[in-house]
Amino acid sequence: MSIPQLLLCLSLSMLCISSKPTEKKDRVHHEPQLSDKVHDDAQSFDYDHDAFLGADEAKTFDQLTPEESKERLGKIVSKIDEDKDGFVTVEELKAWIKFAQKRWIYEDVERQWKGHDLNEDGLISWEEYKNATYGYILAKIDTDKDGFVTEGELKAWIKKAQKKYVYDSVERQWQEFDMNQDGFISWDEYRNVTYGTYLAMRPTVISLQETMEDIDKNGDGFIDLEEYIGDMYSHDGDADEPEWVKTEREQFVEFRDKNRDGKMDKEETKDWILPSDYDHAEAEARHLVYESDQNKDGKLTKEEIVEKYDLFVGSQATDFGEALVRHDEF
């Protein structure tokens, strides 16, 4: 490479490094879409299938005949109709869609429950919980090799390994599960606590704290307009700002700073980064009802849903999906 060429490359590199950002940093935690497919019913119902069944289950229907697809859809409708009045409402459909999107959570919770309820009596005792939790080191702790870890064996291991904090942690988990403190964990207690843990995984406190710490440069516990803009765009002395920066200034004044005090407090910042004003599941439920409600009474019968089965589920009669191994039936 010649000297002029080398200088040109260096100049271009420095230009790239010193350039201002042209796109704003997105700190908003968007609710995930119900599918990664494009929601365009004129092209296909792939988005609706993923939303209604969950992406993995939707693929299994693509391998069914129309008759099999309708039969299984009818069984699902019976589950959606929670009050068994013969109609599926928007609320019932929304609840089903939320379940379908998190089916893996419920299946994982059931799997964990079976792994703890060792004698399959529908209750988890402290002995069962302890043995299931420490199963991976059972062989080391169970000195008499009877298949169970006694209190004495566990304490001896803790003393030897100097890991009392592990035992304390398991005890705290046990106490959290045993909500009525009767010495056993019921299925309802286990399910409610575990579901709650999974569903609380959406970043809230941590994201809020990190955002405040990153943007609040003067450490006063608030985010003012210049800190807000400065997190997205570096002026570098230039008077002219891109249009999107001007728009963000307007957004801050009109929508972010709700009490009009010139800065965002923690609650205002939370509303910004964790918006809750759009419910994808409800929007999809309303869409499915609107498209299938033949008599326009605002709710669906099983017949109306099965009649529009191609909107809700796929089958071999469509070109949707890929050839995959068929899963177990619902």
XYZ file of C-alpha atoms in Angstrom:
330
model
C 0.000 0.000 0.000
C 1.375 3.453 -0.954
C 1.744 6.323 1.501
C -1.186 8.302 -0.007
C -3.410 5.229 0.218
C -2.369 4.638 3.831
C -3.128 8.245 4.745
C -6.524 7.985 3.061
C -7.403 4.850 5.061
C -6.314 6.507 8.311
C -8.380 9.576 7.507
C -11.469 7.494 6.813
C -10.949 5.545 10.028
C -10.701 8.735 12.087
C -13.803 10.063 10.379
C -15.780 6.969 11.357
C -14.576 7.189 14.955
C -15.386 10.880 15.343
C -18.781 10.805 13.595
C -21.824 11.577 15.707
C -24.471 8.913 16.107
C -27.205 9.108 13.513
C -29.629 6.838 15.386
C -30.828 7.247 18.939
C -30.091 4.725 21.672
C -33.246 2.735 22.418
C -33.628 2.173 26.140
C -37.287 1.170 25.951
C -38.009 -2.455 26.850
C -40.573 -3.359 24.232
C -43.089 -6.108 24.875
C -42.146 -9.018 22.614
C -44.255 -9.624 19.542
C -46.384 -12.757 19.461
C -44.481 -13.949 16.398
C -41.488 -12.973 14.299
C -43.679 -13.344 11.191
C -45.168 -10.337 9.409
C -48.794 -9.807 10.415
C -50.346 -9.522 6.978
C -53.401 -11.716 6.488
C -53.385 -10.927 2.776
C -50.181 -12.975 2.470
C -50.605 -15.687 5.099
C -51.966 -16.422 8.571
C -48.552 -17.421 9.926
C -48.538 -14.645 12.538
C -52.005 -15.631 13.763
C -50.994 -19.290 13.983
C -47.937 -18.446 16.107
C -49.976 -16.103 18.294
C -52.798 -18.578 18.876
C -50.720 -21.726 19.372
C -47.203 -20.582 20.156
C -44.512 -20.874 17.493
C -43.478 -24.464 18.276
C -47.008 -25.854 18.421
C -47.999 -23.929 15.286
C -45.434 -25.891 13.292
C -47.035 -29.213 14.255
C -50.373 -28.247 12.717
C -48.745 -27.706 9.335
C -48.327 -31.478 9.115
C -52.009 -32.268 9.783
C -54.767 -32.797 7.281
C -57.562 -30.187 7.385
C -59.798 -32.723 9.140
C -57.191 -33.454 11.823
C -56.498 -29.741 12.231
C -60.185 -28.965 12.751
C -60.575 -31.818 15.232
C -57.683 -30.672 17.376
C -58.774 -27.052 17.133
C -62.187 -28.066 18.461
C -60.516 -29.616 21.517
C -58.550 -26.436 22.105
C -61.724 -24.320 21.906
C -63.225 -26.395 24.725
C -60.219 -25.462 26.862
C -60.416 -21.770 25.980
C -64.089 -21.592 27.007
C -63.294 -21.455 30.725
C -66.830 -20.818 31.997
C -68.228 -23.521 29.693
C -71.055 -21.328 28.406
C -70.473 -22.335 24.797
C -68.867 -19.050 23.787
C -65.296 -17.765 23.561
C -64.953 -14.132 24.558
C -62.141 -11.711 23.836
C -60.951 -12.046 27.444
C -60.909 -15.847 27.279
C -59.086 -15.746 23.963
C -56.577 -13.244 25.324
C -55.915 -15.486 28.337
C -55.341 -18.459 26.021
C -52.930 -16.508 23.819
C -50.922 -15.455 26.871
C -50.809 -19.096 27.966
C -49.757 -20.278 24.488
C -46.924 -17.758 24.403
C -45.555 -19.026 27.722
C -46.425 -22.696 27.346
C -42.778 -23.645 27.959
C -42.981 -22.053 31.415
C -45.962 -24.132 32.479
C -44.466 -27.303 31.040
C -41.170 -26.635 32.833
C -42.962 -25.993 36.123
C -44.808 -29.319 35.806
C -41.542 -31.081 35.036
C -39.891 -29.554 38.115
C -42.885 -30.482 40.267
C -42.623 -34.143 39.235
C -38.910 -34.028 40.032
C -39.647 -32.869 43.594
C -42.745 -34.950 44.408
C -40.680 -38.099 44.712
C -43.402 -40.355 46.185
C -46.058 -38.935 43.833
C -48.572 -38.257 46.595
C -49.374 -34.731 45.425
C -47.378 -33.078 48.212
C -43.703 -32.202 48.597
C -42.262 -32.725 52.057
C -39.110 -31.052 53.331
C -37.283 -34.375 52.957
C -38.368 -34.681 49.323
C -37.523 -31.060 48.517
C -34.146 -31.346 50.166
C -33.270 -34.615 48.423
C -34.438 -33.383 45.012
C -32.508 -30.134 45.383
C -29.285 -31.840 46.471
C -29.707 -34.740 44.064
C -26.620 -33.841 42.084
C -24.421 -34.459 45.107
C -26.545 -37.176 46.674
C -23.893 -39.824 46.212
C -21.411 -37.765 48.219
C -23.768 -36.794 51.034
C -25.716 -40.067 51.368
C -23.052 -41.897 53.339
C -25.234 -44.929 54.192
C -26.406 -45.165 50.538
C -30.085 -45.577 51.424
C -31.213 -43.119 48.734
C -32.043 -40.332 51.190
C -30.081 -37.539 52.794
C -30.698 -37.267 56.530
C -30.328 -34.071 58.527
C -27.148 -35.434 60.091
C -25.588 -36.353 56.757
C -26.427 -32.956 55.316
C -25.007 -31.075 58.285
C -21.831 -33.149 58.133
C -21.419 -32.282 54.462
C -22.096 -28.606 55.131
C -19.489 -28.546 57.886
C -16.966 -30.305 55.693
C -17.625 -28.225 52.605
C -18.205 -25.010 54.551
C -21.270 -24.284 52.444
C -23.893 -23.462 55.022
C -25.073 -20.611 52.802
C -26.260 -23.221 50.295
C -28.377 -24.951 52.927
C -29.773 -21.644 54.165
C -30.727 -20.716 50.606
C -32.615 -23.977 50.113
C -34.405 -23.506 53.420
C -35.507 -20.016 52.392
C -36.824 -21.397 49.113
C -38.717 -24.094 51.000
C -40.318 -21.568 53.328
C -41.345 -19.418 50.369
C -43.057 -22.382 48.713
C -44.761 -23.615 51.900
C -47.085 -20.610 51.997
C -49.453 -21.904 54.697
C -46.547 -23.267 56.771
C -48.097 -26.731 57.159
C -44.842 -28.560 56.435
C -45.764 -29.538 52.883
C -45.783 -27.874 49.481
C -49.020 -28.413 47.574
C -49.294 -28.220 43.781
C -51.131 -24.885 44.052
C -48.399 -23.431 46.277
C -45.614 -24.715 44.035
C -47.318 -23.552 40.859
C -48.183 -20.076 42.148
C -44.694 -19.350 43.469
C -42.871 -20.788 40.450
C -45.139 -19.148 37.868
C -44.701 -15.871 39.701
C -40.917 -16.219 39.563
C -40.952 -16.915 35.835
C -43.430 -14.189 34.965
C -41.521 -11.629 37.017
C -38.474 -12.103 34.812
C -39.363 -8.963 32.815
C -36.651 -6.446 33.719
C -38.048 -3.757 36.011
C -36.058 -2.707 39.053
C -32.646 -3.576 37.622
C -33.335 -1.884 34.290
C -34.692 1.189 36.022
C -31.713 1.442 38.353
C -29.207 0.964 35.535
C -30.951 3.544 33.361
C -31.014 6.137 36.134
C -27.345 5.550 36.944
C -26.307 5.767 33.281
C -28.190 8.945 32.401
C -28.291 10.882 35.695
C -24.872 12.481 35.336
C -25.195 14.958 38.207
C -26.426 12.278 40.609
C -29.494 14.153 41.839
C -31.832 11.203 41.329
C -33.584 12.757 38.323
C -33.104 12.877 34.555
C -33.339 16.374 33.122
C -33.793 17.268 29.475
C -30.104 17.703 28.684
C -29.189 14.425 30.384
C -31.962 12.716 28.431
C -30.729 14.103 25.115
C -27.077 13.654 26.040
C -27.640 9.924 26.471
C -28.728 9.743 22.831
C -26.714 12.401 21.055
C -23.388 14.186 21.447
C -23.451 17.855 20.403
C -19.702 18.399 20.073
C -20.341 22.136 19.876
C -22.590 22.008 16.819
C -25.728 24.135 16.866
C -27.602 22.071 14.304
C -29.280 18.919 15.607
C -30.807 16.107 13.561
C -34.573 16.165 13.303
C -34.941 13.092 15.479
C -33.160 14.890 18.333
C -35.578 17.799 18.069
C -38.431 15.306 18.125
C -37.019 13.695 21.268
C -36.884 17.092 22.974
C -40.570 17.520 22.207
C -41.284 13.986 23.441
C -39.556 14.738 26.723
C -41.577 17.905 27.334
C -44.924 16.569 26.137
C -44.877 12.959 27.294
C -41.881 11.940 29.430
C -42.024 14.772 31.982
C -45.610 14.129 33.110
C -45.668 16.596 36.016
C -43.948 19.327 33.971
C -41.173 19.972 36.507
C -38.429 19.796 33.869
C -37.083 16.381 34.833
C -38.045 12.734 35.064
C -38.271 11.017 38.438
C -38.119 7.232 38.883
C -41.801 6.668 38.142
C -41.663 8.778 34.983
C -38.505 6.979 33.888
C -40.172 3.618 34.522
C -43.153 4.629 32.386
C -40.694 5.507 29.636
C -38.522 2.382 29.585
C -41.252 -0.110 30.558
C -44.366 1.010 28.687
C -47.534 -0.954 29.350
C -49.972 0.826 27.086
C -50.197 -1.848 24.387
C -51.260 -5.438 24.907
C -50.315 -7.605 21.926
C -52.397 -10.528 23.193
C -55.528 -8.419 23.539
C -55.021 -6.863 20.110
C -54.677 -10.317 18.544
C -57.701 -11.651 20.430
C -59.830 -8.796 19.130
C -58.510 -9.377 15.616
C -59.393 -13.081 15.702
C -62.873 -12.380 17.048
C -63.494 -9.674 14.461
C -62.448 -11.938 11.580
C -64.441 -14.969 12.789
C -67.568 -13.498 14.384
C -70.183 -14.290 11.720
C -73.228 -12.963 13.598
C -71.317 -9.993 15.059
C -72.322 -10.630 18.674
C -68.795 -9.992 19.960
C -68.052 -13.601 20.914
C -67.319 -16.863 19.122
C -68.910 -20.285 19.093
C -66.892 -23.418 18.459
C -68.522 -23.624 15.055
C -67.456 -20.100 14.124
C -63.864 -20.820 15.125
C -63.670 -24.168 13.333
C -65.266 -22.599 10.264
C -62.309 -20.179 10.141
C -59.793 -22.854 11.172
C -57.208 -21.662 8.630
C -57.000 -18.339 10.469
C -56.304 -20.012 13.820
C -54.188 -23.020 12.811
C -52.355 -24.407 9.814
C -52.715 -27.693 7.953
C -51.421 -29.532 4.904
C -53.997 -27.661 2.852
C -51.848 -24.528 3.154
C -48.326 -23.697 2.091
C -47.491 -22.333 5.536
C -44.703 -23.692 7.713
C -41.962 -26.245 7.291
C -42.000 -30.034 7.448
C -41.190 -30.877 11.064
C -41.575 -33.891 13.298
C -45.072 -34.012 14.755
C -45.344 -33.262 18.462
C -47.580 -35.000 20.970
C -51.221 -34.023 20.873
C -52.556 -31.325 23.179
